[in-house]
Tab-separated table of C-alpha atoms in Angstrom:
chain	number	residue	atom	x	y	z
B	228	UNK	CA	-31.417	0.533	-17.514
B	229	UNK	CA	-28.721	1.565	-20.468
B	230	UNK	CA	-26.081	3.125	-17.922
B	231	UNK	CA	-25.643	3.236	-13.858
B	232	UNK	CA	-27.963	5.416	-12.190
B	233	UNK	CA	-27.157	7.289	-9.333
B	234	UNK	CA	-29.373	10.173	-7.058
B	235	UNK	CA	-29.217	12.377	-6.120
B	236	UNK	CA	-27.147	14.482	-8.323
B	237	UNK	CA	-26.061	17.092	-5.959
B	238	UNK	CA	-26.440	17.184	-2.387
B	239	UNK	CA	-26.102	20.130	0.518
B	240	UNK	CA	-25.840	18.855	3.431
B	241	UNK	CA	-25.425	20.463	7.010
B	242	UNK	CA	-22.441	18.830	8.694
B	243	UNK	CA	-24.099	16.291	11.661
B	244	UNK	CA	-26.540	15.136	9.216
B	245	UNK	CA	-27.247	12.123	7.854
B	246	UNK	CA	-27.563	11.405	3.765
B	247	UNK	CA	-28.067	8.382	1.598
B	248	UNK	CA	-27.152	8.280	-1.543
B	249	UNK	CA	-28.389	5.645	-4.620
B	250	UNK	CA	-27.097	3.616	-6.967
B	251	UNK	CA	-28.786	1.310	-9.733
B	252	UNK	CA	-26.229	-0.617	-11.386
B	253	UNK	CA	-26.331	-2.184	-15.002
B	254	UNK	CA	-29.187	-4.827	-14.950
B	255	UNK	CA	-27.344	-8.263	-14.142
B	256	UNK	CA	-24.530	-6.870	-13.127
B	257	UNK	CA	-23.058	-8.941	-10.049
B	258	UNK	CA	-20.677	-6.534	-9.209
B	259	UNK	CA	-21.135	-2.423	-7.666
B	260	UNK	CA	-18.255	-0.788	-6.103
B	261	UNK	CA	-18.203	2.718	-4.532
B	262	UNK	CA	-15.881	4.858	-4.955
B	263	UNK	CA	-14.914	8.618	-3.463
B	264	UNK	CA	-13.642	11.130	-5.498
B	265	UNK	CA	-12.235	14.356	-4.254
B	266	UNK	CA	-11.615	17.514	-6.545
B	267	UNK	CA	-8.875	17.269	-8.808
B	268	UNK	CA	-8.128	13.917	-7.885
B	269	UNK	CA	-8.379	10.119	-8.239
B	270	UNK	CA	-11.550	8.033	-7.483
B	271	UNK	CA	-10.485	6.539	-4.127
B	272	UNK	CA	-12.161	2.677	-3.520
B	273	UNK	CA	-14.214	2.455	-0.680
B	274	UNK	CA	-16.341	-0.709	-0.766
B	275	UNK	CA	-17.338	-3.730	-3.089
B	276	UNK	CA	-20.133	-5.786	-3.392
B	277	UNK	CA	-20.409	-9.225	-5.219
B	278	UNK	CA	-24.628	-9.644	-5.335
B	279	UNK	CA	-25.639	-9.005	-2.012
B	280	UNK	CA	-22.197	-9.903	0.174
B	281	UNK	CA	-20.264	-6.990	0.890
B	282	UNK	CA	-16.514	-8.309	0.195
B	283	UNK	CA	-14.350	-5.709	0.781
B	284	UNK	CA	-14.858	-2.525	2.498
B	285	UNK	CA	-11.268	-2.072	3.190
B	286	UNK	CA	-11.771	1.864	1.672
B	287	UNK	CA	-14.388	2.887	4.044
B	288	UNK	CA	-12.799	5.673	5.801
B	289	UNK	CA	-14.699	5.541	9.038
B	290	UNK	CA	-17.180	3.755	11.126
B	291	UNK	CA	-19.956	6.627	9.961
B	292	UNK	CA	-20.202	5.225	5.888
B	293	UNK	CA	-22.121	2.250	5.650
B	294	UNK	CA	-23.109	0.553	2.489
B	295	UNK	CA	-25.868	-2.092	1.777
B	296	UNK	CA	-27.071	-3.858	-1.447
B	297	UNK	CA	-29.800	-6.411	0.396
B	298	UNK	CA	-31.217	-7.859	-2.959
B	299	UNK	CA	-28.394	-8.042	-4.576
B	300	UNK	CA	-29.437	-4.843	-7.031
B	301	UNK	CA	-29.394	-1.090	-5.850
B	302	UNK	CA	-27.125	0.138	-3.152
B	303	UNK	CA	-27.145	2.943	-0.849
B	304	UNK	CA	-24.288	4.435	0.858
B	305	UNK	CA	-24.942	5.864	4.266
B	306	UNK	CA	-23.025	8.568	5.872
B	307	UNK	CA	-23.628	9.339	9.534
B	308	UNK	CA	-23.038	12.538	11.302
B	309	UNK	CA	-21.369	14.310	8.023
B	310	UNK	CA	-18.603	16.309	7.883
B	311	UNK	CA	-16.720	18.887	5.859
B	312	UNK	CA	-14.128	16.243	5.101
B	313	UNK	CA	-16.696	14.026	3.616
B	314	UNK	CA	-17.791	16.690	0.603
B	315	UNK	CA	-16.663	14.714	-2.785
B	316	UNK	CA	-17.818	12.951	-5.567
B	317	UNK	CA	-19.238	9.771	-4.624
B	318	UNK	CA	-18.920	7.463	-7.687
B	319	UNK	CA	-20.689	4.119	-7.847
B	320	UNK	CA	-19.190	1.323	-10.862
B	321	UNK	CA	-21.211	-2.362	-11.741
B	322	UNK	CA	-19.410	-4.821	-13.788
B	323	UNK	CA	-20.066	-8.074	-14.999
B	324	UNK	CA	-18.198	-11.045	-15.376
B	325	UNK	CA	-15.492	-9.014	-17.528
B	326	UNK	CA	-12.808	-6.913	-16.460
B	327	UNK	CA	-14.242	-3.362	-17.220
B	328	UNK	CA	-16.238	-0.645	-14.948
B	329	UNK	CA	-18.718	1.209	-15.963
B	330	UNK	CA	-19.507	4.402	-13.842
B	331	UNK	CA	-22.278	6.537	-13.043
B	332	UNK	CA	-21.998	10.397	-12.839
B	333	UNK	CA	-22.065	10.220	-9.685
B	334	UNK	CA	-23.466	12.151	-6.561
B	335	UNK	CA	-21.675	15.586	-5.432
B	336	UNK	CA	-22.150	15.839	-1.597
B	337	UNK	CA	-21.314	19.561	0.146
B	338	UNK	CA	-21.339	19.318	3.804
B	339	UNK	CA	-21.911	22.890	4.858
V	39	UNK	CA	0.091	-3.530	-3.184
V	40	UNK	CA	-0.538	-2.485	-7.195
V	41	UNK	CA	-0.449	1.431	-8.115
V	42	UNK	CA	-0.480	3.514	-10.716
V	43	UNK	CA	1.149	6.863	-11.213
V	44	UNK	CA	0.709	9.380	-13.800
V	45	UNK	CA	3.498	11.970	-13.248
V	46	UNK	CA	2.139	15.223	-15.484
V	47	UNK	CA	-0.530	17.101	-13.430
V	48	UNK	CA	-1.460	18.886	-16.765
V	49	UNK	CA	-0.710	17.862	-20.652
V	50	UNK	CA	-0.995	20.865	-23.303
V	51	UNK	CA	-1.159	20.398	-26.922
V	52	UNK	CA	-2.492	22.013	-29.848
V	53	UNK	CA	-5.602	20.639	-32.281
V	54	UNK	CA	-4.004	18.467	-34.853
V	55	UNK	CA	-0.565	17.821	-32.909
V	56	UNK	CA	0.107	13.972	-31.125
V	57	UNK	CA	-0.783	13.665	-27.532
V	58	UNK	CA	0.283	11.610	-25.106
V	59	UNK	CA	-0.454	11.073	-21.359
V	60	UNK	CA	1.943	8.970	-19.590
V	61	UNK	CA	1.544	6.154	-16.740
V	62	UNK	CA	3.832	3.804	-15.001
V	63	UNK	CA	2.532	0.835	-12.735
V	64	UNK	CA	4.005	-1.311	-10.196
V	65	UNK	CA	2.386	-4.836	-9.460
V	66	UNK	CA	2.979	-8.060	-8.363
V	67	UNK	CA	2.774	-10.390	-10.864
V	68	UNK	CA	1.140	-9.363	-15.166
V	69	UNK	CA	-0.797	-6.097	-15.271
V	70	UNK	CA	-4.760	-5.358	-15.993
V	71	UNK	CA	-4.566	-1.551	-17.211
V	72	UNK	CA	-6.973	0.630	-17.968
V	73	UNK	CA	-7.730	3.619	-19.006
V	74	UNK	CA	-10.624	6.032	-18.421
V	75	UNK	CA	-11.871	9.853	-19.256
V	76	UNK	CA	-13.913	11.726	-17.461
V	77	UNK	CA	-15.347	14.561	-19.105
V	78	UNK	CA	-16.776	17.901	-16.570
V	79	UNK	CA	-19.465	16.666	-13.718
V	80	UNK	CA	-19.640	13.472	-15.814
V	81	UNK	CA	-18.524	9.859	-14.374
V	82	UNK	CA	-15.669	7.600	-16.104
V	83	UNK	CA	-15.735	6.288	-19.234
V	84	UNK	CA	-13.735	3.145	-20.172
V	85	UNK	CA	-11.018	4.047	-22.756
V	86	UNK	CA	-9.189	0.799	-23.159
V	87	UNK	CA	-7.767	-2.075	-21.299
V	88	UNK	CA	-4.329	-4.505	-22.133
V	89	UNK	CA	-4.812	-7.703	-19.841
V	90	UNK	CA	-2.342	-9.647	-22.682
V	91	UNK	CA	-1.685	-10.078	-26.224
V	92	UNK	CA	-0.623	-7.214	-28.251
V	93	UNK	CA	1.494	-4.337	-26.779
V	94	UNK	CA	-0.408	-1.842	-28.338
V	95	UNK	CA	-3.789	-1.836	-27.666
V	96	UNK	CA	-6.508	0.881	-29.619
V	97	UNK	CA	-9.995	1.826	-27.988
V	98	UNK	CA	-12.759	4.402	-28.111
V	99	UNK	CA	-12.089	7.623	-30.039
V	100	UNK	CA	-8.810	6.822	-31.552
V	101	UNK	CA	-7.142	6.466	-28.362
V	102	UNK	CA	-4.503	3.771	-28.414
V	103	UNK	CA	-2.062	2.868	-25.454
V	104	UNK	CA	1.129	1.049	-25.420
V	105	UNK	CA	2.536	-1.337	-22.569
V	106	UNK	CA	6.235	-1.220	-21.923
V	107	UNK	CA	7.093	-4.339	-19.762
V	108	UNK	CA	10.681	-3.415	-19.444
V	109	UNK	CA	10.052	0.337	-18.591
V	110	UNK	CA	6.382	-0.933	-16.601
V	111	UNK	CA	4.613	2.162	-18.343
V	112	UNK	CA	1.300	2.087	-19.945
V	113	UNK	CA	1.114	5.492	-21.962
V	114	UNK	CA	-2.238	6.405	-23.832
V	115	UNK	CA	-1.750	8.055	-26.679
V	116	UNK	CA	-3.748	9.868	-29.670
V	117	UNK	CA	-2.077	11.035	-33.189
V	118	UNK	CA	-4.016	13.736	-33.331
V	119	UNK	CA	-5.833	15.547	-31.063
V	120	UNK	CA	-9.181	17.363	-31.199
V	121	UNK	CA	-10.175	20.280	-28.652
V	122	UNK	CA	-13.026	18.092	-27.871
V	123	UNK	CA	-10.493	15.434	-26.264
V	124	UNK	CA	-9.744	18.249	-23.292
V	125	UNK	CA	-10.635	16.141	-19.807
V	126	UNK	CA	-9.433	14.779	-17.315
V	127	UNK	CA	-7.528	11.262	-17.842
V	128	UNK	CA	-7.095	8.374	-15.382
V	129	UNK	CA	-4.987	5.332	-15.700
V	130	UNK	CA	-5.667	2.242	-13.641
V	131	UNK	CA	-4.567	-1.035	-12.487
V	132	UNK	CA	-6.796	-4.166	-11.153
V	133	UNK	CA	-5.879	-5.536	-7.878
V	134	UNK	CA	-5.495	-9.314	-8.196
V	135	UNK	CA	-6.561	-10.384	-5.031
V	136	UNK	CA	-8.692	-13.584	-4.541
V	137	UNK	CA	-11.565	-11.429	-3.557
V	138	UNK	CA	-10.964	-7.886	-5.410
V	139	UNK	CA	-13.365	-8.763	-8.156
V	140	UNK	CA	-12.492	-6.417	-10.655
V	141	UNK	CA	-11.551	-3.655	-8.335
V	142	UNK	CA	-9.274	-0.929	-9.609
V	143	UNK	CA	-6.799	1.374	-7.904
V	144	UNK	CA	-6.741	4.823	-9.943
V	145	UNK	CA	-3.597	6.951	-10.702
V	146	UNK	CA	-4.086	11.045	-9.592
V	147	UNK	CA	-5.147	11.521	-12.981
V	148	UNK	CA	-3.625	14.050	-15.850
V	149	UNK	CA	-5.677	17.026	-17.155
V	150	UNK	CA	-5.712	17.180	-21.200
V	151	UNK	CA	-5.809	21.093	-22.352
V	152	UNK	CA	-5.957	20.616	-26.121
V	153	UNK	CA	-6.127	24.407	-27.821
V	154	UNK	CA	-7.286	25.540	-30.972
């Protein structure tokens, strides 16, 4: 596609419950990183993926997110057993071989 | 580790007047900076980078941003600025570590309130 795709666009969900959300990088793109964004601030990294190897998931801020990219294409990031702390802007970024980002809109998760 | 910090929470300027939104860094080692905009429930959008070269470096929508070695600041900066240029602005660094990729650590970000 043109841009990075990410779904949903909003999500509500109840805290204890599990979500997935999507991203479909920039065809060719080797490189997806996730990042969390709360209001009014800074996208925080959480995790980056070169193809399919996960190389850094330093930013992961507990054992409940998860993140996959098996073919080396889409990822999904997994949160178990949500809580209130985890409502944000989840932003996912692809790049290429040069230096610059380029960002979805992101996915804006509630836990109620 | 890198950072960045952008020390104005809010900028305010009026249509037509020169804006600027400031950022220092601190690395190990030469800078990649960047910045990005991001516009109401909208992701970021690349702005402009300075890996080397030229100290003042111009990108999308007559942004341009200058790097000060000496004072380690990266300021973005427009000579005139349109209401439509209100958003929120984020400057960034790229960590240099063997397996970062092209990984970038974001300042807090600096909202742009340009009136009429």
């Amino acid at each position: 596609g043109a841009g990075v795709s990410q779904s949903p666009r909003y999500k509500v969900a109840k805290r204890g419950q599990d979500v997935a959300l999507r991203c479909d990088p920039i065809s060719g793109h080797v490189s997806l990183f996730w990042y969390q964004q709360a209001l009014g601030q800074g996208p925080e990294f959480l995790t980056y993926f070169q193809n399919e190897a996960q190389l850094d998931k330093s930013g992961l801020p507990s054992d409940r997110f998860f993140a996959e990219r098996p073919e080396g294409s889409v990822s999904t990031l997994k949160i178990q057993r949500t809580q209130q702390e985890d409502s944000a802007v989840y932003l996912c970024a692809s790049s290429s071989r040069q230096t610059i980002l380029f960002f979805g809109s992101g996915t804006q998760l509630s836990v109620l | 580790a890198q950072s960045v910090a952008q020390p104005e929470d809010q900028v305010n300027v009026a249509e037509g007047n020169p804006l600027t939104v400031k950022c220092t860094y601190s690395v190990s080692g030469n800078p990649y900076l960047f910045w990005y905009v991001q516009y109401p429930n909208r992701g970021l959008q690349f702005l402009l980078k300075y890996i080397t070269g030229d100290n003042l470096v111009k990108g999308s929508y007559g942004f341009e941003a200058e790097f000060n070695k000496s004072q380690t600041s990266f300021h973005l900066k427009k000579p005139s600025a349109l209401v439509s240029d209100s958003a929120l602005y984020f400057c960034a660094v790229r960590d240099m570590g063997r397996a970062a990729g092209n990984k970038l650590t974001f300042g807090g970000g600096t909202r742009v309130l340009v009136k009429p």
